[in-house]
Short mmCIF file of C-alpha atoms in Angstrom, two decimals:
data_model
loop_
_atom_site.label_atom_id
_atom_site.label_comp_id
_atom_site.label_asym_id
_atom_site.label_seq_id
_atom_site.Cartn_x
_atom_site.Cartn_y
_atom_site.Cartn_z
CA UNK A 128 -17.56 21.29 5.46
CA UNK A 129 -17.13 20.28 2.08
CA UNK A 130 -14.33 22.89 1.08
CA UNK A 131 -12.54 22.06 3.98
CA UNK A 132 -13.07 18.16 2.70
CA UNK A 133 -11.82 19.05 -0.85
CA UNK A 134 -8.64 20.98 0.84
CA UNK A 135 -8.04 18.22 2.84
CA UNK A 136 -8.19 15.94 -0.22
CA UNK A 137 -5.70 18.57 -1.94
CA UNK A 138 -3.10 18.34 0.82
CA UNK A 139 -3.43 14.60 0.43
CA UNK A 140 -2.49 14.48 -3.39
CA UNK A 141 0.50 16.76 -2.24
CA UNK A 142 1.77 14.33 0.37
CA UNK A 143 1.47 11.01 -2.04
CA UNK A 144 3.29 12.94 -4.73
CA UNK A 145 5.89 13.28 -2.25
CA UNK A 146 6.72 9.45 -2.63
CA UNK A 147 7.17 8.94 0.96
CA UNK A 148 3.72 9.39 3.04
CA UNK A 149 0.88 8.21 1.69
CA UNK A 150 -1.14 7.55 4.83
CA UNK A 151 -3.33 10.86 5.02
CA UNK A 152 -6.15 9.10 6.86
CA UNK A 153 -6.23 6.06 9.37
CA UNK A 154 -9.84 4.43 9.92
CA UNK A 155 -11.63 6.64 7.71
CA UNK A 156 -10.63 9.90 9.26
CA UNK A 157 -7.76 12.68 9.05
CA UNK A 158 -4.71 11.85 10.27
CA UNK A 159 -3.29 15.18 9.78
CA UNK A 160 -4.05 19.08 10.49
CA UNK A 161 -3.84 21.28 8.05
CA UNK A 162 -3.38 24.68 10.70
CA UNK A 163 0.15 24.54 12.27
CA UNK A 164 0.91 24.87 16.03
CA UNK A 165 2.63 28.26 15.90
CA UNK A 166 5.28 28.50 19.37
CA UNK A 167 5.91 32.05 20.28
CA UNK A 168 9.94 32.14 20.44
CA UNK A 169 9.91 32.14 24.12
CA UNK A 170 7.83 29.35 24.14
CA UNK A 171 9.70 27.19 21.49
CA UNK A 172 13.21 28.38 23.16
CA UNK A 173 11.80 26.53 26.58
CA UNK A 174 10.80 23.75 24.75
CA UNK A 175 14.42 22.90 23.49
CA UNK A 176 15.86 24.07 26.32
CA UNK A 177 13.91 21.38 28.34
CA UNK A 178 14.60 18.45 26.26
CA UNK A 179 18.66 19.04 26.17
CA UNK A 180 18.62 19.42 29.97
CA UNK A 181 16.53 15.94 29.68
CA UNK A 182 19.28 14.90 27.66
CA UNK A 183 22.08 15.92 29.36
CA UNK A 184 20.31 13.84 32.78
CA UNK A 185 20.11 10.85 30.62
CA UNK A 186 23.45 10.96 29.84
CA UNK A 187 24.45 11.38 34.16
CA UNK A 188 22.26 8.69 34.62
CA UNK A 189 24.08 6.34 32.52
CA UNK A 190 27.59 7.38 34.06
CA UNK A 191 26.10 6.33 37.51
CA UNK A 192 24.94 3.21 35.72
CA UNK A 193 28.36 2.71 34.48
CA UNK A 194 29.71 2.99 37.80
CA UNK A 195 26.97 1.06 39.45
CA UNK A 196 27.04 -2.29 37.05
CA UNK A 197 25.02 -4.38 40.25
CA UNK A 198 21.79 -2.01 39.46
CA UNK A 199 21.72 -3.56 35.77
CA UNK A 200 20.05 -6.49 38.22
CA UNK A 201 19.07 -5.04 41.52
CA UNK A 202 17.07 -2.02 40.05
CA UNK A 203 16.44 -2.50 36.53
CA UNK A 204 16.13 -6.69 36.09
CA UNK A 205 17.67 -6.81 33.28
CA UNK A 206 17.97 -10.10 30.97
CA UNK A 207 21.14 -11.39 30.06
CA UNK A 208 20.74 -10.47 26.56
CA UNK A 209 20.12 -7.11 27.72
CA UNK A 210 22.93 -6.73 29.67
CA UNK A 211 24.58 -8.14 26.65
CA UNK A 212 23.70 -5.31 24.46
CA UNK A 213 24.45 -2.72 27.78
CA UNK A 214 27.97 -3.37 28.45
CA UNK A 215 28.78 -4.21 25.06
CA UNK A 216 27.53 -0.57 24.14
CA UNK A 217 29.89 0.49 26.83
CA UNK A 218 28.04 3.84 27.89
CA UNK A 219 27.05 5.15 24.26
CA UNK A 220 22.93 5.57 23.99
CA UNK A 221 22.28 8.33 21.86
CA UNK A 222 22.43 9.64 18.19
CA UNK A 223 18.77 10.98 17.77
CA UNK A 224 16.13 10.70 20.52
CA UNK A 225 12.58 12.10 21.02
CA UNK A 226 11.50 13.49 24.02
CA UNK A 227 7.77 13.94 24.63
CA UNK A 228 7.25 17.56 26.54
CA UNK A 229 3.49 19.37 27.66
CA UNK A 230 3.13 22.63 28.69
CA UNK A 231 1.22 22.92 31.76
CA UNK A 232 -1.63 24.62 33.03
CA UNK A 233 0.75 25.94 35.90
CA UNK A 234 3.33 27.17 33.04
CA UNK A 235 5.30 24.74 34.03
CA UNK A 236 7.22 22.12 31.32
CA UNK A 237 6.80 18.48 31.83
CA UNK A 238 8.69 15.32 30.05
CA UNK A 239 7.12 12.37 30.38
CA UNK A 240 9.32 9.93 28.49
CA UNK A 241 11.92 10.48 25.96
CA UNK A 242 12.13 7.33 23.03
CA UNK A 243 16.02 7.18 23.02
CA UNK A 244 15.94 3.69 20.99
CA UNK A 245 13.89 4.05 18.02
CA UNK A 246 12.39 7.42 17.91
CA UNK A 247 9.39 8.05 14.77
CA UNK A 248 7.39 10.74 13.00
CA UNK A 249 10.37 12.43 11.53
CA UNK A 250 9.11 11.60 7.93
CA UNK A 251 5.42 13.40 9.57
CA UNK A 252 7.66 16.25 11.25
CA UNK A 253 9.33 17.45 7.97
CA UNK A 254 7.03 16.28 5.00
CA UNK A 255 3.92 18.35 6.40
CA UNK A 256 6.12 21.46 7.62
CA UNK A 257 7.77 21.82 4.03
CA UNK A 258 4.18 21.25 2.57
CA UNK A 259 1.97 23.90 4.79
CA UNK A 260 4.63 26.12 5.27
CA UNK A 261 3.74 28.36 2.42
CA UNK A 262 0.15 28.96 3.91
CA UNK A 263 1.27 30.20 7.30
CA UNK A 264 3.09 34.02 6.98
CA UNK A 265 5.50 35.11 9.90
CA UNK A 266 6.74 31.73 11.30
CA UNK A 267 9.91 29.63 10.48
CA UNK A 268 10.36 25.87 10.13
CA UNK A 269 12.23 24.62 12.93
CA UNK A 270 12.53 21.35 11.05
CA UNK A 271 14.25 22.61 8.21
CA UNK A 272 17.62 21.73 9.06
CA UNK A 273 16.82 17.90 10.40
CA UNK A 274 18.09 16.41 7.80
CA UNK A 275 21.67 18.08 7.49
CA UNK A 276 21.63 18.03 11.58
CA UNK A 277 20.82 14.25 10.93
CA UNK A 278 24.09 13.29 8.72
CA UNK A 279 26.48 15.48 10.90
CA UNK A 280 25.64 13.02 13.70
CA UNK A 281 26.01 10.11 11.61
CA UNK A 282 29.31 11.01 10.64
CA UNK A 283 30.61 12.19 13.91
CA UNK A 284 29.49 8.81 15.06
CA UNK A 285 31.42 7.14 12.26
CA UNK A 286 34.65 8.80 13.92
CA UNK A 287 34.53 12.18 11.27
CA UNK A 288 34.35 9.95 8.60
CA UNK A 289 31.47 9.70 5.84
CA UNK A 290 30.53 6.26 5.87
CA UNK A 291 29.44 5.10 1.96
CA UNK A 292 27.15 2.20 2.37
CA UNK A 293 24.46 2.00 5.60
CA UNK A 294 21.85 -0.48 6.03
CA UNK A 295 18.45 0.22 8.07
CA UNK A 296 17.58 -2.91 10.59
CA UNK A 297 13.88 -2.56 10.77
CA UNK A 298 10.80 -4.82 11.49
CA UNK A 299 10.48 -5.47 7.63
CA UNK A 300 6.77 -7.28 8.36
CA UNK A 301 5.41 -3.93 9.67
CA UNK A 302 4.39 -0.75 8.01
CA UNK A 303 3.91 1.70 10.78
CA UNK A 304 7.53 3.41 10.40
CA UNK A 305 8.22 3.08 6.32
CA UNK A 306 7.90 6.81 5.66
CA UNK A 307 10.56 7.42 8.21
CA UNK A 308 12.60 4.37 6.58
CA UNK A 309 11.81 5.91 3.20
CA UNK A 310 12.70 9.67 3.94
CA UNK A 311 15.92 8.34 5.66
CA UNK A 312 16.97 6.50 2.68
CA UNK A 313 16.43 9.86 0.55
CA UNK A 314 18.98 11.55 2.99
CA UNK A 315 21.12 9.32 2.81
CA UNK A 316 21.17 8.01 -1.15
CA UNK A 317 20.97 12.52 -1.61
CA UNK A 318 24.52 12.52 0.10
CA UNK A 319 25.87 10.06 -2.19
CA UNK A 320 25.54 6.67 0.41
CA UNK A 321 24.82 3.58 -0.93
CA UNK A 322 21.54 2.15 1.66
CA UNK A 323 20.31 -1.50 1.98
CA UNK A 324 17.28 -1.76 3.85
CA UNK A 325 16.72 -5.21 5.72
CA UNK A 326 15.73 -7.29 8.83
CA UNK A 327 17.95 -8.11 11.58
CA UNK A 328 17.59 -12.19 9.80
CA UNK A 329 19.47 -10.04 6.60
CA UNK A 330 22.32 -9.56 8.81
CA UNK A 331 25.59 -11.76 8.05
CA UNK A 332 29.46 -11.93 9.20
CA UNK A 333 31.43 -10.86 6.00
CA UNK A 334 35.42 -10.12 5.62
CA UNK A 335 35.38 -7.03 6.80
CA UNK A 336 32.81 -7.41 9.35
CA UNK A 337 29.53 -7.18 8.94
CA UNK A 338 26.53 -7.44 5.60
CA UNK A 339 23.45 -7.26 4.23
CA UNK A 340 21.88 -9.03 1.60
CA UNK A 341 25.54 -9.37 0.47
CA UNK A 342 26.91 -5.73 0.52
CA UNK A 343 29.37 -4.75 3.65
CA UNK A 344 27.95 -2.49 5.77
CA UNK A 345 30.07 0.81 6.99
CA UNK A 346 27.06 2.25 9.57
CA UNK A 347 24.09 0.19 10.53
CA UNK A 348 20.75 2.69 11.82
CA UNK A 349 19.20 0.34 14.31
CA UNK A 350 15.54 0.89 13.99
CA UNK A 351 14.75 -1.85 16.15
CA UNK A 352 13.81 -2.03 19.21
CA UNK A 353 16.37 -2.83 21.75
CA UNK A 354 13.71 -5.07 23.41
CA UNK A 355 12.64 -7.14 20.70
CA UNK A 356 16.65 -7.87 20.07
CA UNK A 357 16.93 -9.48 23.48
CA UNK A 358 14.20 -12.08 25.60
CA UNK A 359 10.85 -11.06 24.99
CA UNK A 360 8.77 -10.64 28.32
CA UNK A 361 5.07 -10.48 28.88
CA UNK A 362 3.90 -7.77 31.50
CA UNK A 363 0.55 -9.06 32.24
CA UNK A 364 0.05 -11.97 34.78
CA UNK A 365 -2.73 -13.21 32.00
CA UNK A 366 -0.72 -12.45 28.96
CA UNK A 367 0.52 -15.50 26.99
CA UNK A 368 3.95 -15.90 26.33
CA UNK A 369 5.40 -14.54 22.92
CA UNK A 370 5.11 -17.10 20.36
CA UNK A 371 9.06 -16.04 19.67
CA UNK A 372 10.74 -15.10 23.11
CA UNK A 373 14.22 -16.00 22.26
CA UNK A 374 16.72 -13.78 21.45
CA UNK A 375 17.85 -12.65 17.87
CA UNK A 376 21.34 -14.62 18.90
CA UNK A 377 23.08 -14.66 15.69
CA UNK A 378 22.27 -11.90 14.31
CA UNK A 379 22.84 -9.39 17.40
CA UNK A 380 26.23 -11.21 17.97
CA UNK A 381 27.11 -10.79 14.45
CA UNK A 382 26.41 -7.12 14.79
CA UNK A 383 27.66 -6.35 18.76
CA UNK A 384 31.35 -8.59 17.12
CA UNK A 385 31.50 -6.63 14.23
CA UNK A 386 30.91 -3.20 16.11
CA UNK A 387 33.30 -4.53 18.71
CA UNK A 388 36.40 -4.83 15.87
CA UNK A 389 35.78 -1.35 15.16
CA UNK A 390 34.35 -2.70 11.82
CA UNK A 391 30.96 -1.42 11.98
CA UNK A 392 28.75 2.00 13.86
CA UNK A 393 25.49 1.21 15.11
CA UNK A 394 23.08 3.87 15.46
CA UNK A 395 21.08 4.14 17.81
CA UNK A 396 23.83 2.21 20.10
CA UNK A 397 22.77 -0.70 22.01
CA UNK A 398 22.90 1.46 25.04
CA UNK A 399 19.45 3.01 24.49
CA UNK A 400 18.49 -0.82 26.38
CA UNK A 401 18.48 1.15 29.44
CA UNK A 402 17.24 4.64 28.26
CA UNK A 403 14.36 3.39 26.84
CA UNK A 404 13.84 1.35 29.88
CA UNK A 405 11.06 3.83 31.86
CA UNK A 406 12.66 2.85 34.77
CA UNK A 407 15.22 4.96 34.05
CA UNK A 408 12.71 7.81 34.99
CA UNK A 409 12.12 5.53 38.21
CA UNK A 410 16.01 5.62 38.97
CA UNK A 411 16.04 9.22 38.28
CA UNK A 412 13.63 9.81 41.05
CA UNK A 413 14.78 7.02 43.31
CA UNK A 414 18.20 7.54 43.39
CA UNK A 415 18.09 11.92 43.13
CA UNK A 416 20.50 12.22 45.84
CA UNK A 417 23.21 10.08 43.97
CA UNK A 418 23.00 12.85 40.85
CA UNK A 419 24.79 16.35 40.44
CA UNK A 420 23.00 19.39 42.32
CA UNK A 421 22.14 21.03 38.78
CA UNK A 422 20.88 17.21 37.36
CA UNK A 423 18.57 16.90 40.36
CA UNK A 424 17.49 20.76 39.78
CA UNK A 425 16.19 19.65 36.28
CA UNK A 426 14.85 16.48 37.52
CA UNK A 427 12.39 18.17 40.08
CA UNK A 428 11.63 20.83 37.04
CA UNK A 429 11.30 18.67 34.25
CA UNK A 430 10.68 15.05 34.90
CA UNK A 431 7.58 14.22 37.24
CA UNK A 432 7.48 11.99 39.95
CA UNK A 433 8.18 8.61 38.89
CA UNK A 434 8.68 5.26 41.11
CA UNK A 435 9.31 1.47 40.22
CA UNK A 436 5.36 0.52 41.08
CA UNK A 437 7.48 -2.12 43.48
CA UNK A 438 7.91 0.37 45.64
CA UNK A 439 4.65 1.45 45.97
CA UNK A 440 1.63 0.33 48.43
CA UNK A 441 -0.95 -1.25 46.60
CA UNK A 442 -3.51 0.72 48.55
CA UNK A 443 -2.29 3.74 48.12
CA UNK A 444 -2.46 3.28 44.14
CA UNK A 445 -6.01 1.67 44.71
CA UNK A 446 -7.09 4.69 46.11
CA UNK A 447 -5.42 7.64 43.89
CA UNK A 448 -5.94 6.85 40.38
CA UNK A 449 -6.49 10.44 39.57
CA UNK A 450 -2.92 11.16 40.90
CA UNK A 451 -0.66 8.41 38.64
CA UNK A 452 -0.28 6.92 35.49
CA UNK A 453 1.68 3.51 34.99
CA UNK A 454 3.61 2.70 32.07
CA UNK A 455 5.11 -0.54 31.24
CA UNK A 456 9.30 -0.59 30.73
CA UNK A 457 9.03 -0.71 27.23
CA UNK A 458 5.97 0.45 26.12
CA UNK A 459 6.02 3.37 23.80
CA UNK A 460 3.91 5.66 21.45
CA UNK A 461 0.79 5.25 24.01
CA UNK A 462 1.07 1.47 24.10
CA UNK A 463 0.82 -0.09 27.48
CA UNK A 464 0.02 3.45 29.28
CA UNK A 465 -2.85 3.67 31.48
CA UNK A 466 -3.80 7.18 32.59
CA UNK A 467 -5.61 6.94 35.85
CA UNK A 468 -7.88 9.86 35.67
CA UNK A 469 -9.17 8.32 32.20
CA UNK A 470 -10.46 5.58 33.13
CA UNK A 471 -12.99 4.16 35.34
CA UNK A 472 -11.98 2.71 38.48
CA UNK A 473 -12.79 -1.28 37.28
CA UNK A 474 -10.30 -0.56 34.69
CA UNK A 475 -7.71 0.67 37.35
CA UNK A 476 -7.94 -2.20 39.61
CA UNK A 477 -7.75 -4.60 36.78
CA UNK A 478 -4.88 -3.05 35.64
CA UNK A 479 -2.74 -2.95 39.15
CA UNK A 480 -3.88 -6.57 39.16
CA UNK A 481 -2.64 -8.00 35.85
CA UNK A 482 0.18 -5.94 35.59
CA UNK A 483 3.38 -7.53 36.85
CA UNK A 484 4.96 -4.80 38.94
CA UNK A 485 8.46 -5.59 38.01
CA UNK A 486 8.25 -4.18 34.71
CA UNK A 487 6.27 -1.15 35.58
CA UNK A 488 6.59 2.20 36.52
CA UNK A 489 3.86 4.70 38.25
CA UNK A 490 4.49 8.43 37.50
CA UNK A 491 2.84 11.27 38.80
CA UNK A 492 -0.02 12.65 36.65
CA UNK A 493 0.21 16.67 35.43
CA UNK A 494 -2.20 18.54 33.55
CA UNK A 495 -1.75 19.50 29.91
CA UNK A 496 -2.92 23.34 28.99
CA UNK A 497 -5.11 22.62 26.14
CA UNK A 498 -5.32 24.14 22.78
CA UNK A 499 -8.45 26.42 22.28
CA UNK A 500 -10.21 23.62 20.64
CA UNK A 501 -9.83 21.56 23.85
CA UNK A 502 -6.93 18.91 22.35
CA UNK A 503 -3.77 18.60 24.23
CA UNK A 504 -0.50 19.36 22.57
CA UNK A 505 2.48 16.44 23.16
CA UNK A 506 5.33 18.49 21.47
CA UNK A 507 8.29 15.77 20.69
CA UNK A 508 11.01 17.81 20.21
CA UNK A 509 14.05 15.93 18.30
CA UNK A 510 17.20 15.46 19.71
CA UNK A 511 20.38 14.88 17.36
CA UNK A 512 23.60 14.67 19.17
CA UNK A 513 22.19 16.38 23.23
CA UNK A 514 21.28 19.29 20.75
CA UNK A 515 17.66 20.41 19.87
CA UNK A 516 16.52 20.03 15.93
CA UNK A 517 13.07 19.78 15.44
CA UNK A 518 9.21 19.25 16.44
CA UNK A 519 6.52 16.56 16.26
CA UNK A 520 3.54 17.74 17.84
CA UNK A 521 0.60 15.52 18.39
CA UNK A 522 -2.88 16.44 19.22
CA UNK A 523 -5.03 14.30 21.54
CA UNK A 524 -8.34 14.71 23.45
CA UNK A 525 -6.72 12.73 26.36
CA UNK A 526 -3.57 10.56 26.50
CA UNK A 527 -1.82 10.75 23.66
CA UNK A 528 -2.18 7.16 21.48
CA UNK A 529 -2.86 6.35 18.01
CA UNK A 530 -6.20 8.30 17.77
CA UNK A 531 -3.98 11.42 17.76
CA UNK A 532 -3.87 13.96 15.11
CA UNK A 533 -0.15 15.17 13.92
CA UNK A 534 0.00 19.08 13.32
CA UNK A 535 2.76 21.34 11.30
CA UNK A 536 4.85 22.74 13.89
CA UNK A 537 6.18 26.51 13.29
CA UNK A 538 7.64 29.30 15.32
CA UNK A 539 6.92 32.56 15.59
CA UNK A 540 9.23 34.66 13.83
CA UNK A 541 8.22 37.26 16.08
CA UNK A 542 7.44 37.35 20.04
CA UNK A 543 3.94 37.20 20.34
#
């Protein structure tokens, strides 16, 4: 026990010296496993062949979505700030996206949501496989390339052209996502970019369209969450209301104008409103017969049942908890998620009676086939431009949440 402590303790050293993670342990315990998740080739080829077919249904849903602008109200409720950032996006969502996959105990590949707005762990993806790569023989690093995947995107996104100065919007008062800020802003400063790193509040009109902290801005990577830019709503009947549930007016104006005149690229676009929005998955489900023959296909493989829990009898979710798990619109990383064969049946009923049902979705529970040690593997597999580029597993005794323990990922250099 202690060797393994001291190795531990060893790996730590190496990941503070890398000047962007620092975090090896949360609440007194090991944040991080030392042996990699090693995918067999067949098994890592399904994996990213899964999450660009996800991709590529995200993207059908939002042409229907484009051609259907009275669902922005009659199926998804959205606020006019919302809508706002939708049509002002005018059908562009993506630059890089995560989407959560679990292999089944049937063989089967599941996707349970994909975070298309403000995806994280990237700085936990690529640190730890560059780190314990040496110490596992045979495999590659499928993250290797994230980083020069990462700027091609940005460019193509800035119309072919390099941009030279980018700011980072992020929630400056929290600390969850700074390694990702931090490894981002050694990409970018390692490919000659000036970056400014700010709040939306930073955010100001300038002459040629939009600045930070003084500087003009050529890209702007949004890491903030679509719904925090817009009306803030609670989802629980005896939640009280945020103490700031206005919009960020001037400064998402200044930004959606300045985008607008072709002065400015925003990535992730404003679009992601509705991707991130789980009832998308809803939608997806809902409305199959409205997609193409090979998009509903890949819904029915990859994407499990999942209704608006309007549409659903309260008795019949009374007495199935072990069938469904209900997810708030935007609730992400494990937050808002309540797993119905993990809890007791008090909690359940609570739950379906606080939550309000508008901004919640019930999806169809699947079971995980666990690692030998029992954990379940969530494998987020990163996609940059519809294309696969990299892995972020988690390990979790049940639901994946903030108890989880991130693993290197590797593959197999061989079939095995």
């Amino acid at each position: 026990m202690s060797n393994c402590f001291l190795a531990y303790e060893q790996f730590a050293r190496q990941l503070q010296d890398t000047g962007i993670l620092s975090d090896a342990w949360v609440d007194g315990r090991p944040r991080f496993r030392l042996q990699g998740v090693v995918l067999p080739l067949a098994q890592a080829r399904a994996l990213k062949r899964a999450a660009e077919r996800v991709g590529a249904i995200y993207q059908e849903l939002i042409d229907l979505l484009w051609a259907h602008p009275e669902w922005l109200d009659t199926f998804f409720g959205l606020t006019p700030y919302q809508k706002l950032m939708w049509l002002s996006a005018q059908g562009r969502w993506h630059g890089i996206a995560r989407a959560d996959l679990f292999l089944c105990r049937d063989g089967s590949v599941q996707c349970c949501e994909v975070n298309s707005d403000t995806p994280s762990g990237e700085a936990e993806a690529v640190l730890l496989n560059q780190l314990l790569h040496p110490y596992h023989p045979a495999v590659h690093d499928p993250n290797r390339r994230l980083a020069s995947v990462f700027w091609r995107m940005l460019v193509a996104s800035h119309g072919g052209r390099e941009p030279r100065t980018v700011g980072v919007v992020y929630p400056t008062e929290l600390p969850e996502d700074l390694s990702m800020i931090a490894l981002y802003r050694k990409w970018l400063e390692a490919r000659g970019c000036q970056v400014v790193l700010g709040s939306p509040y930073n955010l100001h009109a300038c002459q040629t369209g939009v600045a930070m902290f003084g500087e003009p801005l050529d890209l702007v990577i949004r890491h903030y969450k679509t719904d925090w830019w817009g009306e803030r709503e609670v989802v629980w009947i005896d939640a009280e209301p945020y103490r700031d549930p206005d919009p960020l007016d001037g400064p998402l104006r200044t930004l959606l104008q300045a985008e607008y005149d072709g002065r400015v690229t925003v990535v992730n676009p404003f679009g992601a409103v509705v991707t991130q929005n789980k009832l998308s998955l809803a939608l997806m489900w809902e409305a199959i017969g409205r997609f193409s023959p090979l998009a509903r296909r890949w819904i029915r493989r990859y994407i499990p049942e999942t209704y608006r829990l309007t549409q659903m009898p309260m008795d019949d979710m009374l007495n199935n908890r072990q069938m469904w798990v209900l997810k708030s619109a935007y609730g992400c990383e494990g937050d808002e998620t309540v797993c119905g064969p993990y809890v007791s049946d008090e909690e359940w009923r609570d739950t379906l009676a606080q939550a309000i049902p508008e901004f919640w979705i019930c999806q169809r529970f699947f079971s995980v086939a666990p690692e030998p040690n029992g954990r379940n593997p969530n494998y987020g597999v990163y996609l940059v431009g519809g294309r696969s580029a990299g892995f972020y597993t988690r390990l979790s005794v049940a639901a994946t949440d903030e108890q989880a323990v991130t693993a290197p990922t590797f593959i197999a250099q061989r079939g095995i």
